[in-house]
mmCIF file of C-alpha atoms and ligand atoms in Angstrom:
data_model
loop_
_atom_site.group_PDB
_atom_site.id
_atom_site.type_symbol
_atom_site.label_atom_id
_atom_site.label_comp_id
_atom_site.label_asym_id
_atom_site.label_seq_id
_atom_site.Cartn_x
_atom_site.Cartn_y
_atom_site.Cartn_z
ATOM 1 C CA MET A 1 0.000 0.000 0.000
ATOM 2 C CA PRO A 2 1.666 3.258 -1.084
ATOM 3 C CA ASP A 3 1.828 6.218 1.289
ATOM 4 C CA LEU A 4 -0.810 8.605 -0.057
ATOM 5 C CA SER A 5 -0.648 11.091 2.799
ATOM 6 C CA ARG A 6 0.690 13.859 0.524
ATOM 7 C CA LEU A 7 -1.728 13.119 -2.292
ATOM 8 C CA ALA A 8 -4.880 15.183 -2.638
ATOM 9 C CA LEU A 9 -7.730 14.658 -5.066
ATOM 10 C CA ASN A 10 -8.397 17.927 -6.804
ATOM 11 C CA GLN A 11 -12.090 17.386 -7.091
ATOM 12 C CA ILE A 12 -12.544 18.716 -10.627
ATOM 13 C CA THR A 13 -10.901 15.397 -11.584
ATOM 14 C CA THR A 14 -13.941 13.451 -10.377
ATOM 15 C CA TYR A 15 -16.198 15.885 -12.163
ATOM 16 C CA ARG A 16 -19.498 14.074 -11.529
ATOM 17 C CA TRP A 17 -18.931 13.378 -7.833
ATOM 18 C CA THR A 18 -20.599 15.550 -5.218
ATOM 19 C CA MET A 19 -18.563 16.873 -2.290
ATOM 20 C CA ASP A 20 -19.864 14.034 -0.149
ATOM 21 C CA GLN A 21 -18.804 11.405 -2.706
ATOM 22 C CA ALA A 22 -15.377 12.976 -3.210
ATOM 23 C CA ILE A 23 -14.659 13.071 0.535
ATOM 24 C CA GLU A 24 -15.813 9.482 1.019
ATOM 25 C CA GLY A 25 -13.943 8.349 -2.101
ATOM 26 C CA CYS A 26 -10.684 9.780 -0.772
ATOM 27 C CA ALA A 27 -11.178 8.515 2.766
ATOM 28 C CA ALA A 28 -11.909 4.967 1.557
ATOM 29 C CA ARG A 29 -8.632 4.851 -0.385
ATOM 30 C CA GLY A 30 -6.306 6.520 2.101
ATOM 31 C CA VAL A 31 -5.866 9.644 -0.044
ATOM 32 C CA GLY A 32 -4.609 12.294 2.367
ATOM 33 C CA GLY A 33 -6.441 15.370 1.205
ATOM 34 C CA ILE A 34 -8.650 17.168 -1.222
ATOM 35 C CA GLY A 35 -8.463 20.249 -3.410
ATOM 36 C CA VAL A 36 -11.930 21.747 -3.135
ATOM 37 C CA TRP A 37 -13.811 23.501 -5.947
ATOM 38 C CA ARG A 38 -16.311 26.215 -5.172
ATOM 39 C CA GLN A 39 -19.311 24.808 -7.034
ATOM 40 C CA TYR A 40 -19.252 21.617 -4.948
ATOM 41 C CA LEU A 41 -18.593 23.607 -1.778
ATOM 42 C CA GLU A 42 -21.572 25.856 -2.430
ATOM 43 C CA ALA A 43 -23.838 22.883 -3.169
ATOM 44 C CA TYR A 44 -22.866 20.981 -0.009
ATOM 45 C CA GLY A 45 -22.426 23.997 2.270
ATOM 46 C CA VAL A 46 -19.319 25.401 3.927
ATOM 47 C CA GLY A 47 -20.161 24.216 7.443
ATOM 48 C CA GLN A 48 -21.104 20.711 6.370
ATOM 49 C CA THR A 49 -17.976 20.425 4.209
ATOM 50 C CA ALA A 50 -15.729 21.537 7.075
ATOM 51 C CA ARG A 51 -17.315 19.009 9.441
ATOM 52 C CA HIS A 52 -17.160 16.170 6.950
ATOM 53 C CA LEU A 53 -13.505 16.827 6.076
ATOM 54 C CA LYS A 54 -12.638 16.795 9.761
ATOM 55 C CA GLU A 55 -14.531 13.560 10.432
ATOM 56 C CA ALA A 56 -12.878 11.915 7.425
ATOM 57 C CA GLY A 57 -9.434 13.094 8.540
ATOM 58 C CA LEU A 58 -8.645 14.777 5.223
ATOM 59 C CA PHE A 59 -6.469 17.843 4.823
ATOM 60 C CA THR A 60 -7.586 20.626 2.493
ATOM 61 C CA ALA A 61 -4.890 21.309 -0.088
ATOM 62 C CA SER A 62 -6.519 24.378 -1.612
ATOM 63 C CA LEU A 63 -9.753 26.043 -2.633
ATOM 64 C CA CYS A 64 -10.254 26.494 -6.403
ATOM 65 C CA THR A 65 -10.670 29.136 -7.633
ATOM 66 C CA SER A 66 -10.837 32.886 -7.228
ATOM 67 C CA ALA A 67 -13.409 34.972 -9.100
ATOM 68 C CA TRP A 68 -11.975 36.456 -12.310
ATOM 69 C CA PHE A 69 -10.920 40.090 -12.671
ATOM 70 C CA ASN A 70 -11.725 40.364 -16.370
ATOM 71 C CA HIS A 71 -14.467 42.955 -16.118
ATOM 72 C CA ALA A 72 -14.389 46.092 -18.209
ATOM 73 C CA GLY A 73 -16.306 48.299 -15.766
ATOM 74 C CA ASP A 74 -14.882 49.597 -12.489
ATOM 75 C CA ALA A 75 -17.986 48.617 -10.491
ATOM 76 C CA GLU A 76 -17.823 45.006 -11.689
ATOM 77 C CA PHE A 77 -14.086 44.922 -11.104
ATOM 78 C CA LYS A 78 -14.614 46.125 -7.538
ATOM 79 C CA ALA A 79 -17.396 43.576 -7.064
ATOM 80 C CA ALA A 80 -14.984 40.823 -8.113
ATOM 81 C CA ILE A 81 -12.560 41.943 -5.418
ATOM 82 C CA ASP A 82 -15.362 41.824 -2.829
ATOM 83 C CA GLU A 83 -16.397 38.396 -4.084
ATOM 84 C CA ASN A 84 -12.831 37.190 -3.604
ATOM 85 C CA ARG A 85 -12.836 38.455 -0.014
ATOM 86 C CA ARG A 86 -15.885 36.272 0.596
ATOM 87 C CA ILE A 87 -14.181 33.312 -1.094
ATOM 88 C CA LEU A 88 -11.147 33.792 1.157
ATOM 89 C CA ASP A 89 -13.507 33.543 4.147
ATOM 90 C CA ASP A 90 -14.874 30.251 2.787
ATOM 91 C CA ALA A 91 -11.334 28.957 2.256
ATOM 92 C CA ALA A 92 -10.470 29.755 5.869
ATOM 93 C CA ALA A 93 -13.643 28.026 7.073
ATOM 94 C CA ILE A 94 -12.689 24.739 5.416
ATOM 95 C CA GLY A 95 -9.053 24.935 6.502
ATOM 96 C CA ALA A 96 -7.664 25.647 3.027
ATOM 97 C CA PRO A 97 -4.238 27.262 3.388
ATOM 98 C CA THR A 98 -4.390 28.587 -0.178
ATOM 99 C CA LEU A 99 -6.942 30.098 -2.545
ATOM 100 C CA VAL A 100 -5.917 29.216 -6.095
ATOM 101 C CA MET A 101 -5.961 32.486 -7.989
ATOM 102 C CA VAL A 102 -7.195 32.108 -11.555
ATOM 103 C CA VAL A 103 -7.340 35.752 -12.449
ATOM 104 C CA GLY A 104 -9.238 35.874 -15.748
ATOM 105 C CA GLY A 105 -8.108 36.870 -19.212
ATOM 106 C CA LEU A 106 -8.904 39.998 -21.186
ATOM 107 C CA PRO A 107 -12.140 41.903 -20.621
ATOM 108 C CA PRO A 108 -14.609 41.388 -23.500
ATOM 109 C CA GLY A 109 -13.457 43.308 -26.561
ATOM 110 C CA ALA A 110 -10.180 44.415 -24.993
ATOM 111 C CA LYS A 111 -6.742 44.105 -26.567
ATOM 112 C CA ASP A 112 -4.543 45.643 -23.877
ATOM 113 C CA LEU A 113 -2.928 42.584 -22.300
ATOM 114 C CA ALA A 114 -0.267 44.589 -20.446
ATOM 115 C CA GLY A 115 -2.973 46.876 -19.064
ATOM 116 C CA GLN A 116 -5.042 43.918 -17.890
ATOM 117 C CA ARG A 117 -2.017 42.398 -16.178
ATOM 118 C CA ALA A 118 -1.543 45.708 -14.334
ATOM 119 C CA ARG A 119 -5.210 45.655 -13.229
ATOM 120 C CA VAL A 120 -4.787 42.125 -11.896
ATOM 121 C CA ARG A 121 -1.737 43.278 -9.978
ATOM 122 C CA ASP A 122 -3.813 46.124 -8.475
ATOM 123 C CA ALA A 123 -6.560 43.661 -7.533
ATOM 124 C CA LEU A 124 -4.079 41.396 -5.757
ATOM 125 C CA HIS A 125 -2.770 44.388 -3.795
ATOM 126 C CA GLU A 126 -6.337 45.167 -2.737
ATOM 127 C CA LEU A 127 -6.950 41.587 -1.612
ATOM 128 C CA LEU A 128 -3.737 41.157 0.295
ATOM 129 C CA ASP A 129 -4.868 42.571 3.643
ATOM 130 C CA HIS A 130 -7.843 40.233 3.720
ATOM 131 C CA ALA A 131 -5.706 37.255 2.743
ATOM 132 C CA ARG A 132 -3.339 38.026 5.615
ATOM 133 C CA ALA A 133 -6.233 38.511 8.052
ATOM 134 C CA THR A 134 -7.805 35.166 7.142
ATOM 135 C CA GLY A 135 -4.485 33.322 7.014
ATOM 136 C CA VAL A 136 -5.267 32.052 3.497
ATOM 137 C CA ARG A 137 -2.547 32.692 0.942
ATOM 138 C CA LEU A 138 -3.233 34.024 -2.542
ATOM 139 C CA GLY A 139 -1.932 31.094 -4.593
ATOM 140 C CA LEU A 140 -0.895 32.525 -7.956
ATOM 141 C CA GLU A 141 -1.284 29.801 -10.563
ATOM 142 C CA PRO A 142 0.262 30.529 -13.943
ATOM 143 C CA LEU A 143 -2.000 29.170 -16.686
ATOM 144 C CA HIS A 144 -0.751 27.980 -20.070
ATOM 145 C CA PRO A 145 -0.552 30.979 -22.441
ATOM 146 C CA MET A 146 -3.304 29.531 -24.645
ATOM 147 C CA TYR A 147 -5.673 30.739 -21.889
ATOM 148 C CA ALA A 148 -4.291 34.303 -21.760
ATOM 149 C CA GLY A 149 -7.337 35.726 -23.532
ATOM 150 C CA SER A 150 -9.924 33.792 -21.570
ATOM 151 C CA ARG A 151 -9.111 32.259 -18.171
ATOM 152 C CA SER A 152 -5.925 33.954 -17.031
ATOM 153 C CA CYS A 153 -3.438 36.578 -18.152
ATOM 154 C CA LEU A 154 -0.965 35.269 -15.547
ATOM 155 C CA ASN A 155 1.020 32.818 -17.635
ATOM 156 C CA THR A 156 4.484 31.977 -16.351
ATOM 157 C CA MET A 157 6.141 30.995 -13.111
ATOM 158 C CA ALA A 158 8.421 34.023 -13.522
ATOM 159 C CA MET A 159 5.386 36.343 -13.527
ATOM 160 C CA ALA A 160 3.976 34.601 -10.447
ATOM 161 C CA ASN A 161 7.306 34.842 -8.635
ATOM 162 C CA ASP A 162 7.649 38.528 -9.527
ATOM 163 C CA LEU A 163 4.206 39.206 -8.057
ATOM 164 C CA CYS A 164 5.039 37.245 -4.900
ATOM 165 C CA ASP A 165 8.258 39.242 -4.490
ATOM 166 C CA GLU A 166 6.299 42.464 -4.802
ATOM 167 C CA LEU A 167 3.334 41.471 -2.605
ATOM 168 C CA GLY A 168 5.221 39.532 0.054
ATOM 169 C CA GLU A 169 3.577 37.714 2.945
ATOM 170 C CA GLY A 170 0.198 36.212 2.109
ATOM 171 C CA THR A 171 1.128 35.096 -1.405
ATOM 172 C CA ALA A 172 2.461 31.893 -2.938
ATOM 173 C CA VAL A 173 2.687 30.111 -6.282
ATOM 174 C CA VAL A 174 0.655 27.121 -7.435
ATOM 175 C CA ALA A 175 2.632 24.967 -9.855
ATOM 176 C CA ASP A 176 0.836 22.821 -12.422
ATOM 177 C CA VAL A 177 2.473 20.340 -14.817
ATOM 178 C CA TYR A 178 -0.033 20.945 -17.621
ATOM 179 C CA HIS A 179 0.307 24.708 -17.495
ATOM 180 C CA CYS A 180 4.064 24.967 -17.038
ATOM 181 C CA TRP A 181 5.790 21.893 -18.500
ATOM 182 C CA TRP A 182 6.636 23.715 -21.768
ATOM 183 C CA ASP A 183 8.323 26.665 -20.053
ATOM 184 C CA PRO A 184 12.144 26.571 -20.305
ATOM 185 C CA GLU A 185 12.187 28.562 -17.047
ATOM 186 C CA PHE A 186 9.833 26.236 -15.118
ATOM 187 C CA GLU A 187 12.577 24.523 -13.145
ATOM 188 C CA ALA A 188 14.296 27.848 -12.445
ATOM 189 C CA GLY A 189 10.939 29.211 -11.293
ATOM 190 C CA LEU A 190 10.453 26.365 -8.816
ATOM 191 C CA ARG A 191 13.963 26.891 -7.483
ATOM 192 C CA ARG A 192 13.398 30.635 -7.184
ATOM 193 C CA ALA A 193 10.114 30.064 -5.338
ATOM 194 C CA GLY A 194 11.682 27.623 -2.904
ATOM 195 C CA PRO A 195 9.869 25.162 -0.654
ATOM 196 C CA ASP A 196 7.807 27.654 1.320
ATOM 197 C CA ARG A 197 6.460 29.612 -1.588
ATOM 198 C CA VAL A 198 5.213 26.595 -3.583
ATOM 199 C CA ALA A 199 1.764 26.251 -2.023
ATOM 200 C CA THR A 200 0.686 23.105 -3.847
ATOM 201 C CA PHE A 201 1.698 21.108 -6.917
ATOM 202 C CA HIS A 202 -0.848 19.966 -9.517
ATOM 203 C CA LEU A 203 -0.209 16.586 -11.124
ATOM 204 C CA CYS A 204 -1.555 15.964 -14.630
ATOM 205 C CA ASP A 205 0.043 15.605 -18.037
ATOM 206 C CA TRP A 206 0.162 17.204 -21.479
ATOM 207 C CA ARG A 207 -1.722 15.122 -24.034
ATOM 208 C CA GLU A 208 -0.180 14.874 -27.456
ATOM 209 C CA PRO A 209 -2.030 15.754 -29.588
ATOM 210 C CA THR A 210 -4.205 18.073 -27.524
ATOM 211 C CA ARG A 211 -7.725 18.209 -28.962
ATOM 212 C CA ASN A 212 -9.323 21.120 -27.112
ATOM 213 C CA LEU A 213 -8.778 23.480 -24.170
ATOM 214 C CA CYS A 214 -10.058 20.882 -21.685
ATOM 215 C CA ASP A 215 -7.996 17.829 -22.585
ATOM 216 C CA ARG A 216 -5.440 16.965 -19.920
ATOM 217 C CA ALA A 217 -3.810 13.577 -19.899
ATOM 218 C CA MET A 218 -3.655 11.242 -16.930
ATOM 219 C CA VAL A 219 -0.324 11.355 -15.105
ATOM 220 C CA GLY A 220 2.120 9.299 -17.195
ATOM 221 C CA ASP A 221 0.057 9.285 -20.410
ATOM 222 C CA GLY A 222 1.494 12.549 -21.768
ATOM 223 C CA VAL A 223 4.845 14.036 -22.652
ATOM 224 C CA ALA A 224 5.792 15.870 -19.423
ATOM 225 C CA ASP A 225 8.766 14.527 -17.462
ATOM 226 C CA ILE A 226 7.071 14.345 -14.069
ATOM 227 C CA GLY A 227 9.898 12.346 -12.487
ATOM 228 C CA ALA A 228 12.331 15.132 -13.320
ATOM 229 C CA LEU A 229 9.987 17.700 -11.772
ATOM 230 C CA ARG A 230 9.686 15.625 -8.603
ATOM 231 C CA ARG A 231 13.495 15.541 -8.372
ATOM 232 C CA VAL A 232 13.584 19.354 -8.569
ATOM 233 C CA LEU A 233 10.938 19.572 -5.835
ATOM 234 C CA ASP A 234 12.961 17.210 -3.639
ATOM 235 C CA ASP A 235 16.076 19.203 -4.369
ATOM 236 C CA ILE A 236 14.486 22.432 -3.137
ATOM 237 C CA GLY A 237 12.999 20.660 -0.099
ATOM 238 C CA TYR A 238 9.324 20.924 -1.035
ATOM 239 C CA LYS A 239 7.141 19.198 1.587
ATOM 240 C CA GLY A 240 3.675 20.267 0.435
ATOM 241 C CA PRO A 241 0.785 18.466 -1.239
ATOM 242 C CA PHE A 242 0.433 16.931 -4.690
ATOM 243 C CA GLU A 243 -3.020 17.296 -6.216
ATOM 244 C CA LEU A 244 -4.278 15.083 -9.026
ATOM 245 C CA GLU A 245 -6.021 17.616 -11.285
ATOM 246 C CA LEU A 246 -7.582 16.526 -14.580
ATOM 247 C CA PHE A 247 -9.832 18.543 -16.857
ATOM 248 C CA SER A 248 -10.920 16.159 -19.559
ATOM 249 C CA GLU A 249 -14.164 16.643 -21.475
ATOM 250 C CA LEU A 250 -13.471 13.878 -23.973
ATOM 251 C CA ASP A 251 -12.079 11.201 -21.693
ATOM 252 C CA TRP A 252 -11.648 11.217 -17.887
ATOM 253 C CA TRP A 253 -14.786 13.209 -17.053
ATOM 254 C CA ARG A 254 -16.812 10.624 -18.973
ATOM 255 C CA ARG A 255 -15.481 7.677 -16.991
ATOM 256 C CA ASP A 256 -16.691 6.301 -13.674
ATOM 257 C CA PRO A 257 -15.136 8.560 -11.004
ATOM 258 C CA ASP A 258 -14.264 5.507 -8.889
ATOM 259 C CA ASP A 259 -12.127 4.187 -11.750
ATOM 260 C CA VAL A 260 -10.584 7.610 -12.393
ATOM 261 C CA LEU A 261 -9.465 7.891 -8.788
ATOM 262 C CA ASP A 262 -8.172 4.298 -8.672
ATOM 263 C CA ILE A 263 -6.123 4.799 -11.832
ATOM 264 C CA GLY A 264 -5.022 8.248 -10.659
ATOM 265 C CA ILE A 265 -3.721 6.846 -7.388
ATOM 266 C CA GLU A 266 -1.766 4.145 -9.190
ATOM 267 C CA ARG A 267 -0.228 6.691 -11.572
ATOM 268 C CA CYS A 268 0.540 9.307 -8.925
ATOM 269 C CA ALA A 269 1.962 6.886 -6.349
ATOM 270 C CA PRO A 270 5.588 7.056 -7.631
ATOM 271 C CA TYR A 271 5.539 10.868 -7.466
ATOM 272 C CA VAL A 272 3.837 11.535 -4.127
ATOM 273 C CA MET A 273 5.940 9.555 -1.660
ATOM 274 C CA ARG A 274 7.347 11.349 1.374
HETATM 275 ZN ZN1 LIG B 301 -3.925 23.537 -11.602
#
């Protein structure tokens, strides 16, 4: 029986499971923790989720995700910041040490990517006090640049590290194989972040060929060298969680979630040992 105490199921992976099913599915298999998504949290309730996680003995790796900042109007932009304060409160209530920040791409019709990145930076500054007060870190997750127009204009580990340097306490990076494997500076970015600033590490793989924007491969089925990444993480002294995180419209989301988690555990086991 492998030691799965560092492994967390990022619950988007078991897309069709409710919060209750995901918690029980992890507990039954000895998976140490869970990466919670907001839609399941809202459906099950914050209080009930917190109680159930505690009873099951699971740690919370993170809460996914922040509300986007891709609004054109100032009022909507401000509302998104307020919404993120509320999400930080929910993260604290379920014991999540990190809120995964997916910051949104360009506002509709906009072309000013540099300007939007500056607005995101301003938004993070505005959120920082609340993050510090709740004890939940803003986990800056660089997304693959193919999402720069839609889901996130934060696209490299270097950008995330620069923001963490500027913002300081209360911030961290979230590293994800699928989003960062292509980046020649990925390893350097992990080393620059160091063990304390890497909040959590998302395990998945890059499918070749990739068919759409929601087509991650199971760990080991793609072209990313996950063993090499684990060696870098060991080298820097990373002690945090590993989350299995698959978005997969055409394949894994269509399968029985019990099978997905069983296969995921088998594939992740070599990379999640202590
Ligand atoms: Zn991720």
